XYZ file of C-alpha atoms in Angstrom:
639
model
C 0.000 0.000 0.000
C 0.994 3.674 -0.341
C 0.693 6.475 2.180
C 1.240 10.215 1.700
C 3.809 12.052 3.829
C 3.576 15.761 4.855
C 5.842 16.846 1.973
C 3.394 15.256 -0.501
C 5.600 12.304 -1.341
C 4.255 8.757 -1.407
C 5.753 5.873 0.538
C 5.113 2.195 -0.174
C 4.589 0.023 2.909
C 3.238 -3.380 3.873
C -0.391 -3.856 4.815
C -0.914 -3.659 8.575
C 1.753 -0.984 9.032
C 1.375 1.146 12.193
C 2.271 4.787 12.704
C 5.342 3.627 14.634
C 6.361 1.498 11.628
C 6.000 4.543 9.371
C 8.344 6.509 11.626
C 10.872 3.645 11.650
C 10.746 3.366 7.852
C 11.735 7.025 7.593
C 14.618 6.833 10.061
C 15.804 5.458 13.383
C 16.010 8.936 14.877
C 12.389 9.696 14.025
C 11.335 6.316 15.432
C 12.973 7.190 18.767
C 11.444 10.676 18.797
C 7.941 9.629 17.747
C 5.165 10.268 20.268
C 2.024 9.789 18.161
C 0.745 10.347 14.647
C -1.712 12.416 12.656
C -3.592 10.348 10.085
C -5.887 12.216 7.706
C -5.796 15.197 10.103
C -6.841 13.029 13.087
C -4.410 12.485 15.997
C -3.772 8.794 16.722
C -1.505 6.611 18.860
C 1.719 5.138 17.527
C 0.188 1.661 17.348
C -2.684 2.835 15.123
C -2.757 0.964 11.802
C -2.668 3.057 8.636
C -4.479 2.290 5.394
C -3.776 2.700 1.721
C -3.963 6.352 0.664
C -3.759 7.776 4.202
C -1.959 11.051 4.842
C 0.420 10.440 7.750
C 2.505 12.796 9.878
C 4.619 11.862 12.886
C 4.215 13.851 16.101
C 7.425 14.530 18.052
C 8.423 16.884 20.810
C 9.154 19.441 18.097
C 5.654 19.240 16.619
C 3.023 21.854 17.446
C 0.826 19.040 18.771
C 3.553 17.335 20.799
C 3.388 19.430 23.957
C -0.398 19.194 24.382
C -0.212 15.450 23.764
C 2.447 14.981 26.425
C 0.572 17.168 28.916
C -2.558 15.105 28.416
C -0.491 12.024 29.268
C 0.890 13.884 32.297
C -2.707 14.296 33.515
C -3.060 10.504 33.336
C 0.252 10.160 35.170
C -1.148 12.371 37.946
C -4.297 10.252 38.089
C -2.238 7.052 38.301
C -0.294 8.483 41.249
C -3.526 9.558 42.959
C -4.951 6.055 42.466
C -2.015 4.657 44.421
C -1.998 7.342 47.143
C -5.743 7.875 47.651
C -7.560 4.517 47.342
C -11.187 5.037 46.418
C -10.632 8.364 44.627
C -13.238 9.156 41.962
C -12.191 10.776 38.675
C -13.896 13.391 36.501
C -11.960 14.743 33.520
C -8.270 15.466 33.035
C -7.453 17.452 29.896
C -4.425 19.325 28.677
C -4.940 23.089 28.893
C -2.917 26.156 27.974
C 0.414 25.887 29.818
C -0.418 22.621 31.543
C -3.090 20.166 32.595
C -5.478 19.367 35.420
C -7.536 16.524 36.818
C -10.898 16.913 38.572
C -11.300 14.378 41.364
C -13.659 13.472 44.181
C -11.594 12.441 47.203
C -12.598 9.680 49.607
C -14.413 10.838 52.737
C -12.017 12.466 55.188
C -9.237 12.892 52.623
C -7.922 16.209 51.321
C -5.218 17.515 49.014
C -3.264 20.727 49.559
C -0.012 22.094 48.129
C 1.699 20.486 51.130
C 0.860 17.115 49.562
C 2.324 17.935 46.156
C 5.822 16.643 46.962
C 4.492 13.157 47.795
C 2.261 13.080 44.703
C 5.093 14.290 42.458
C 7.430 11.668 43.928
C 4.982 8.895 43.012
C 4.514 10.426 39.546
C 8.299 10.414 39.091
C 8.497 6.724 40.071
C 5.858 5.796 37.507
C 7.498 7.967 34.841
C 10.909 6.387 35.497
C 9.422 2.894 35.136
C 8.465 3.700 31.514
C 5.053 2.162 32.112
C 3.074 1.551 28.936
C -0.034 3.636 28.230
C -2.282 1.173 26.418
C -5.419 1.945 24.405
C -8.328 -0.475 24.099
C -11.718 -0.089 22.434
C -14.650 -1.489 24.383
C -18.409 -1.828 24.105
C -20.757 0.370 26.097
C -21.569 -2.521 28.448
C -17.883 -3.301 28.971
C -17.204 0.367 29.698
C -19.991 0.490 32.283
C -18.573 -2.610 33.954
C -15.021 -1.241 33.984
C -16.148 2.062 35.528
C -18.849 0.660 37.818
C -17.164 2.317 40.821
C -16.635 5.644 39.001
C -20.009 7.495 38.855
C -18.606 10.525 37.015
C -17.205 8.290 34.286
C -20.532 6.465 34.039
C -22.229 9.788 33.434
C -19.781 10.544 30.619
C -20.391 7.122 29.077
C -24.140 7.769 29.032
C -23.526 11.000 27.133
C -21.634 9.294 24.298
C -23.436 8.841 20.996
C -24.824 5.417 20.142
C -22.378 4.945 17.269
C -19.414 6.574 18.981
C -16.296 4.488 19.534
C -15.566 4.036 23.232
C -11.897 3.822 24.095
C -10.078 3.413 27.392
C -6.440 3.874 28.345
C -4.637 1.767 30.933
C -1.679 3.084 32.934
C -0.743 0.793 35.804
C -3.747 0.474 38.101
C -5.420 3.530 36.594
C -7.913 3.150 33.766
C -9.455 6.164 32.050
C -12.282 6.780 29.639
C -10.430 8.776 26.997
C -10.318 9.425 23.256
C -6.540 9.869 23.340
C -4.044 9.784 21.855
C -1.194 9.456 24.341
C 2.543 9.031 24.395
C 3.459 5.321 24.236
C 4.917 5.148 27.732
C 5.533 7.311 30.784
C 9.228 7.627 29.945
C 8.203 10.050 27.192
C 6.655 12.452 29.739
C 9.084 15.293 30.378
C 9.656 17.496 33.417
C 6.482 18.202 35.389
C 5.306 20.160 38.411
C 2.009 20.424 40.275
C 1.093 24.081 40.626
C -2.146 24.578 42.548
C -5.334 23.017 43.854
C -8.791 24.560 43.592
C -12.474 23.731 43.753
C -14.395 23.188 40.539
C -18.047 22.345 39.970
C -18.596 19.190 37.968
C -19.088 20.296 34.348
C -18.968 23.936 35.494
C -22.515 23.643 36.869
C -22.947 25.407 40.217
C -25.882 23.071 40.942
C -23.553 20.044 40.845
C -20.982 18.734 43.330
C -17.809 20.678 44.003
C -14.788 18.584 42.988
C -11.098 19.047 43.742
C -9.088 20.248 40.740
C -5.334 19.659 40.812
C -3.384 21.714 38.287
C 0.032 20.933 36.932
C 2.343 21.782 34.091
C 4.819 19.812 32.033
C 7.541 20.538 29.493
C 9.865 18.346 27.496
C 12.946 19.882 29.158
C 13.711 20.802 32.735
C 15.038 24.150 31.519
C 11.700 25.036 29.914
C 9.866 23.982 33.070
C 12.087 26.142 35.274
C 11.606 29.119 32.955
C 7.836 28.626 33.078
C 7.830 28.353 36.880
C 9.883 31.538 37.074
C 7.307 33.258 34.872
C 4.522 31.974 37.122
C 6.266 33.489 40.142
C 6.705 36.721 38.224
C 3.056 36.653 37.162
C 2.016 36.212 40.798
C 4.042 39.281 41.769
C 2.418 41.187 38.901
C -1.141 39.998 39.605
C -3.306 43.056 38.913
C -5.730 42.055 41.659
C -2.960 42.263 44.259
C -1.305 45.369 42.796
C -4.646 47.051 42.113
C -5.452 46.825 45.800
C -1.973 47.834 47.016
C -1.715 50.784 44.635
C -5.218 52.051 45.307
C -6.412 51.507 41.717
C -9.686 49.663 42.252
C -11.628 47.522 44.670
C -14.258 44.818 44.579
C -17.068 44.742 47.146
C -19.343 41.677 47.419
C -22.185 43.929 48.523
C -21.919 45.798 45.198
C -22.053 42.576 43.187
C -19.736 40.055 41.548
C -17.540 41.354 38.734
C -18.354 45.034 39.234
C -15.141 47.007 39.890
C -15.208 50.255 41.844
C -12.424 52.621 40.809
C -10.626 54.502 43.549
C -9.341 58.031 42.818
C -6.012 56.815 41.430
C -7.681 54.246 39.210
C -10.210 56.751 37.935
C -7.351 59.086 37.051
C -5.599 56.385 35.038
C -8.818 55.458 33.216
C -9.580 59.079 32.339
C -5.992 59.658 31.184
C -6.211 56.652 28.857
C -9.542 57.817 27.491
C -8.456 61.399 26.955
C -5.275 60.278 25.178
C -7.210 58.047 22.791
C -10.047 60.578 22.388
C -7.659 63.281 21.114
C -6.111 60.872 18.659
C -9.472 59.685 17.351
C -10.634 63.231 16.685
C -7.504 63.766 14.585
C -8.289 60.558 12.668
C -11.751 61.723 11.664
C -13.876 60.011 14.307
C -16.907 61.638 15.932
C -17.823 60.904 19.540
C -21.340 59.856 20.488
C -22.940 58.946 23.820
C -25.706 56.374 24.060
C -27.974 55.101 26.867
C -27.089 52.275 29.228
C -30.522 50.687 28.797
C -32.845 50.229 25.832
C -36.370 49.070 25.305
C -36.417 45.351 24.542
C -37.621 46.144 20.993
C -34.105 47.368 20.206
C -32.609 44.051 21.313
C -35.224 42.115 19.375
C -34.390 44.069 16.223
C -30.628 43.656 16.728
C -30.988 39.927 17.386
C -29.472 40.063 20.874
C -32.821 39.236 22.476
C -32.842 35.839 20.827
C -29.142 35.048 20.470
C -27.636 36.698 23.573
C -30.525 36.769 26.054
C -28.880 34.621 28.740
C -25.890 36.999 28.880
C -28.052 40.110 29.378
C -29.932 41.753 32.235
C -33.619 42.427 31.500
C -36.201 44.104 33.723
C -39.729 45.547 33.627
C -40.660 49.219 33.957
C -44.184 50.473 34.648
C -44.733 53.140 32.001
C -48.266 53.800 33.285
C -49.610 54.482 36.771
C -50.255 52.361 39.836
C -53.943 52.318 38.955
C -53.391 51.574 35.273
C -50.031 49.857 34.972
C -48.465 49.484 31.549
C -45.275 47.472 31.648
C -42.433 47.640 29.168
C -39.377 45.405 29.068
C -35.911 46.960 29.028
C -32.439 45.484 28.754
C -29.095 46.779 30.011
C -26.757 47.022 27.039
C -24.090 44.332 26.605
C -22.802 46.121 23.495
C -22.787 49.658 22.127
C -23.534 48.891 18.474
C -27.347 49.285 18.438
C -27.079 52.855 19.706
C -24.615 53.794 16.978
C -26.835 52.175 14.364
C -29.839 54.156 15.612
C -27.802 57.375 15.422
C -26.799 56.568 11.832
C -30.425 55.947 10.928
C -31.432 59.329 12.343
C -30.259 61.084 9.150
C -30.361 60.477 5.422
C -26.919 59.652 4.064
C -25.237 59.948 0.704
C -22.124 58.124 -0.496
C -20.406 61.499 -0.064
C -20.968 61.248 3.724
C -19.149 57.937 3.997
C -17.173 56.739 5.761
C -18.835 57.792 9.029
C -16.834 56.900 12.145
C -18.641 56.994 15.490
C -16.801 56.227 18.721
C -17.843 55.963 22.333
C -16.394 55.009 25.693
C -19.497 52.996 26.462
C -20.004 51.002 29.644
C -21.684 47.648 29.061
C -22.842 44.800 31.276
C -22.745 41.082 30.537
C -23.770 38.208 32.737
C -20.657 36.143 33.364
C -20.767 33.105 35.631
C -19.283 34.026 39.002
C -16.726 31.234 38.652
C -15.087 32.805 35.597
C -15.033 36.418 36.798
C -11.398 37.420 37.331
C -10.611 40.920 38.569
C -10.474 43.442 35.732
C -9.603 40.795 33.154
C -13.117 39.369 33.113
C -15.808 41.495 34.701
C -19.558 41.866 34.393
C -19.403 45.628 34.009
C -16.767 47.212 31.782
C -16.179 50.084 29.383
C -15.299 49.541 25.734
C -13.492 51.989 23.471
C -16.050 51.104 20.853
C -16.258 52.510 17.343
C -18.482 51.689 14.411
C -17.593 52.684 10.890
C -20.240 52.905 8.184
C -18.742 52.806 4.704
C -19.150 51.543 1.165
C -17.938 48.146 0.056
C -15.038 49.796 -1.765
C -13.894 51.653 1.369
C -13.560 48.599 3.599
C -9.873 47.905 2.925
C -8.765 51.509 3.489
C -10.739 51.706 6.725
C -9.280 48.447 8.057
C -5.776 49.631 7.133
C -6.402 52.831 9.115
C -7.603 50.799 12.094
C -4.493 48.619 11.958
C -2.343 51.775 11.877
C -4.111 52.903 15.051
C -3.556 49.491 16.648
C 0.160 49.733 15.863
C 0.391 53.211 17.377
C -1.430 52.232 20.575
C 0.360 48.926 21.125
C 3.731 50.405 20.216
C 3.257 53.150 22.798
C 3.125 50.491 25.513
C 5.925 48.364 24.115
C 3.677 45.463 23.138
C 4.543 43.157 20.280
C 1.506 41.570 18.709
C 0.216 39.149 16.106
C -3.003 38.938 14.113
C -5.547 36.208 13.524
C -8.295 36.286 10.887
C -11.400 34.251 11.719
C -13.394 33.090 8.703
C -16.954 32.055 7.879
C -18.569 29.556 10.281
C -20.964 26.800 9.220
C -23.983 28.872 10.252
C -23.855 32.406 8.878
C -25.817 35.137 7.125
C -24.796 37.041 4.028
C -24.016 35.941 0.479
C -20.908 34.091 -0.680
C -19.810 37.277 -2.458
C -20.131 39.337 0.736
C -18.107 36.846 2.759
C -15.415 36.540 0.114
C -15.077 40.311 -0.268
C -15.024 40.839 3.505
C -12.447 38.123 4.183
C -10.197 39.177 1.304
C -10.475 42.806 2.463
C -9.145 41.847 5.898
C -6.295 39.886 4.317
C -5.427 42.747 1.948
C -5.427 45.258 4.810
C -3.007 43.081 6.777
C -0.815 42.700 3.683
C -0.717 46.468 3.150
C 0.432 46.917 6.740
C 2.983 44.116 6.427
C 1.168 42.341 9.253
C 1.494 38.556 9.277
C -1.625 36.669 10.305
C -2.899 33.196 11.096
C -6.204 31.896 9.766
C -8.724 30.591 12.296
C -10.998 28.651 9.972
C -14.712 28.823 10.710
C -14.374 30.878 13.899
C -15.831 34.159 12.604
C -19.113 35.479 13.944
C -22.258 34.402 12.086
C -22.508 37.964 10.740
C -18.965 38.477 9.403
C -15.219 37.710 9.568
C -12.883 39.462 11.976
C -9.277 40.249 12.875
C -8.166 39.645 16.454
C -4.977 41.282 17.718
C -3.066 39.331 20.365
C -0.373 41.173 22.309
C 2.594 39.770 24.213
C 3.451 41.307 27.568
C 6.770 41.729 29.382
C 6.875 38.094 30.537
C 5.751 36.562 27.261
C 2.056 35.996 27.959
C -0.437 36.480 25.126
C -3.577 38.591 25.568
C -6.375 39.134 23.079
C -7.065 42.890 22.893
C -8.052 44.674 19.686
C -10.743 43.444 17.306
C -11.866 44.502 13.829
C -15.194 42.898 12.923
C -17.184 43.188 9.698
C -20.936 43.040 10.315
C -23.504 42.143 7.640
C -26.252 41.650 10.210
C -26.879 44.927 11.999
C -27.261 47.227 8.951
C -29.788 44.837 7.413
C -31.765 44.319 10.626
C -32.143 48.056 11.187
C -32.724 48.852 7.494
C -29.719 51.175 7.095
C -29.191 52.727 3.681
C -27.248 55.394 1.849
C -27.834 57.093 -1.516
C -25.307 55.925 -4.118
C -23.720 57.959 -6.894
C -26.296 56.339 -9.235
C -29.121 57.657 -7.024
C -30.052 54.188 -5.731
C -30.339 52.979 -2.134
C -27.661 50.602 -0.849
C -26.946 49.050 2.544
C -23.694 50.378 4.045
C -20.973 48.058 5.267
C -20.390 48.261 9.007
C -17.121 47.715 10.874
C -16.989 47.195 14.627
C -13.639 48.008 16.134
C -12.158 48.259 19.625
C -8.478 48.975 20.277
C -8.205 48.574 24.045
C -11.165 46.190 23.894
C -12.395 46.436 27.443
C -10.645 49.340 29.140
C -10.831 47.406 32.415
C -9.146 44.411 30.852
C -6.536 46.591 29.149
C -5.748 48.317 32.442
C -5.362 44.932 34.128
C -2.969 43.874 31.368
C -1.011 47.139 31.701
C -0.684 46.741 35.472
C 0.742 43.242 35.010
C 2.881 44.235 32.006
C 4.523 47.080 33.951
C 4.347 45.299 37.347
C 2.371 48.318 38.556
C 5.016 50.855 37.523
C 2.953 52.659 34.890
C 4.843 54.998 32.540
C 5.269 58.606 33.651
C 2.522 60.025 31.412
C -0.030 57.498 32.711
C 0.960 57.178 36.390
C -1.836 58.382 38.716
C 0.773 60.225 40.813
C 3.807 61.304 38.825
C 5.787 63.057 41.531
C 6.055 62.745 45.293
C 7.493 65.931 46.839
C 9.164 65.103 50.157
C 10.158 67.887 52.573
C 12.899 66.760 54.960
C 11.708 68.867 57.899
C 8.753 71.081 58.824
C 10.647 74.189 57.740
C 10.748 72.826 54.179
C 7.007 72.183 53.872
C 6.164 75.607 52.496
C 8.756 75.350 49.728
C 7.577 71.792 48.959
C 3.990 72.976 48.600
C 5.110 75.872 46.389
C 7.057 73.552 44.079
C 4.157 71.106 43.951
C 1.962 73.976 42.754
C 4.430 74.754 39.971
C 4.370 71.128 38.876
C 0.569 71.048 38.883
C 0.511 74.223 36.799
C 2.693 72.372 34.265
C 0.127 69.575 34.080
C 1.719 67.281 36.639
C -0.024 64.971 39.092
C 1.679 65.576 42.410
C 1.467 64.442 46.014
C 3.231 66.246 48.872
C 4.338 63.725 51.494
C 4.539 66.032 54.522
C 3.553 63.584 57.274
C 5.683 63.608 60.416
C 7.809 60.628 59.346
C 11.512 60.077 58.608
C 12.541 60.864 55.030
C 13.583 57.244 54.393
C 10.098 56.051 55.345
C 8.518 58.551 52.947
C 10.808 57.457 50.123
C 10.013 53.804 50.838
C 6.272 54.577 50.703
C 6.656 56.432 47.407
C 8.661 53.493 46.004
C 6.020 51.012 47.109
C 3.372 53.127 45.350
C 5.452 52.971 42.124
C 5.563 56.791 41.890
C 7.952 57.640 39.009
C 9.776 60.564 40.680
C 10.543 61.580 44.247
C 11.676 65.156 44.899
C 13.516 65.652 48.180
C 13.700 69.203 49.521
C 16.023 70.287 52.318
C 17.927 73.433 53.290
C 20.220 73.507 50.260
C 17.397 72.860 47.792
C 15.286 75.648 49.321
C 18.130 78.161 49.444
C 19.491 77.495 45.941
C 16.117 76.745 44.297
C 17.221 73.230 43.352
C 15.532 69.847 43.711
C 17.090 66.489 44.602
C 15.622 64.034 42.085
C 15.102 60.356 42.710
C 13.691 58.026 40.027
C 11.858 54.862 41.080
C 14.128 52.441 39.171
C 17.362 54.425 38.680
C 17.583 55.812 42.204
C 19.304 59.116 43.052
C 19.783 61.341 39.987
C 21.368 64.216 41.904
C 20.347 67.849 42.172
C 18.571 69.531 39.268
C 17.528 73.015 38.407
C 13.794 73.295 39.129
C 12.954 74.463 35.608
C 14.652 71.404 34.131
C 12.490 69.035 36.170
C 9.321 71.017 35.447
C 10.077 70.575 31.738
C 10.242 66.798 32.219
C 6.763 66.808 33.772
C 5.382 69.260 31.211
C 6.620 67.024 28.371
C 4.768 64.069 29.935
C 1.458 65.933 30.104
C -1.158 65.120 27.491
C-alpha cells in the first residue's frame, strides 16, 4: 500500500503498518522521537494501523501538537499516582490546557489535598514515569465500559452522554484506567519534566448546581530548563497579579455587597482610566472620528431588532418598567446594554446619508454589562461591568480595505506606545452564517489585503468568525511573554440589514452600508489589568496616577515643597506632597512602594538654591537639578 507524507511524497509500505512502523521506515532517529501520529488530520496513537492512501505525519516533541499530547499524558500520570496514594478516589476529567493540565477528582471521605501534599504526589509520579510504564489503548463496548467504571459514577455519566455509534476507548496506565479518546505518548518515559502548581475547587461540568470537585493543576515541558523558565514566569506573574497590585496601589476595589464582577475605581484608578480615554479621544478626533454617547438601557424592541434578544438573552440583564400608573399599569421590558452597536446604528439611521458622507466613524467610551458566571469572573480581566473603546464605521464596500488599514495603523500606534509586540488572527466564515458568498469573500479578502498592506502577518482561524462576518483579532505579548487578546476589527452584515440602514449611491439608488466594529483597548478594564501586570504596577510617567512625590525633609521645608508642587501642577503634573511627620527614608520607601515615578527631596540647600534632589523609582538618586529642568520633564509628559 501507499501512504502520503507531509511533503506530498508517497511511501510504499506493507499492509498492517502502524504509525510507529512509518516513523521507523523514515529513520531510526524519528522512530525514537515519535510520540504519536496524525492520520488524515486526526491524531492517533503510535500503534494505530494506517491504510492505503492515508496522509500520515509523525508527532514529536518538536511538533506543534507534541506538547499538548504529552501534557494530556501527564494528567493521566497524575491520576495514576492519585490512584495509588488515595484509594477510592473518583475521577472526573483530566485534559491538557494552555500551559499545563489538570484533573478533577472526588476524594474519599475524610481525605484532602493541599499544596503540602504535592511533593508526595510528584514523587509517586516520578516513580511511575521512570518505570516507563506503557499507556495502552483499548476499544470497548458500552456494556464493557460500564462494567469497567462501575465504581466511578462521574465516568458512568460521561459514558451515558456518548453517541450510540461513537467508539468508546479506554487507556490503561498501571492500576489507573481512564475513559479517553486519546491519543497518548506510548509510555511514561516520554513524559518530560512536570510540576504540580495549585489546587482549587471546581463544579462538575462547570454547573454550580452540581458537586464541588477538587481540581489539581500541573504543568509539564519536554525539558527541565523550559519547566524552570515557566515556573519563574509563574512566580513573576504572581508578583504582577493586577488584583494584588490594584489593591496595594489604590487603583480599584471589589465589594461583594456591590455585586460580583463590578469594579469600583478609587481616585487613582479613575485618574488612570480618564488619562487613557483622553489620550485616545484626542487621537481619534484627529483621525476623523466623531464621539457619540448612548444610553445604558434600551427598550427590549431594540434588542429584538438587533438579534441580541434571541441570540444573547442569557448573557443580558432584563427588567420591567411600569410606564403607566399604579392604577393603570403598563409594563415595558428593558435590557441593560451588553454592546454599544445598536445605539450607533440608531444614530446613523437618524439622518439620510449619501455616499459622499461615507465613511462615518462613530466612537464611544461605552459602559456595558454582561452576565458572566461568578466562577469565571477574574478581577479586571473578566468582569460583568466594563467600558469599551467602541467605534463603528459605516462605509461603502469599496472603502472597507482603506478603513481596516487605518484601524491597523491605530492598533500599531497604541500597542507600540506600551511596548507590546503583537500578532493577528483572521477568523473566517462559520458553518452557520448570514450574508451571500460574495459578501463573505469580499469581507475576508479585504481583511487579508489590509493586513498585507500593513505588512502584518496573520494566522487563519478557519470557521471561527461570527455568524454575521469575519474578523481580525490582535493578540499582544506582555513583558513576561504571555499572550492577551485585545483589539478586534469585525465586519458586520447583520446589523445594517436588521435596522434597514441605507445610503444614496452615486447612481441615485439605495444601498446598505458596510459596518465595521472596532475596539483597540477592547475592554478598558481588561486593558488596564494587562497594563498593570505588564509594567508590574510601575505605569509609565505620562499614565501614572501620581507622577511626583514631593518630600520635605523637615517642617521648615514644607512651604517650599507645597510651592514647588503647585508649579508642577501648573505644568500639568499629578503631584502628592508627602509632609507627614515621618523620617525621610520612610517617605521614600512609601513612594517606592506606590510605584511613583519621581521623588523630589527638599532640604535646606534645595530651598536656598532653588534646586531639587531628584530620585527616580528604578534608577535611584539622579542628583540635584535646576527646578525648571524638572518642570520641563513633567510638562513634556502631560497630554
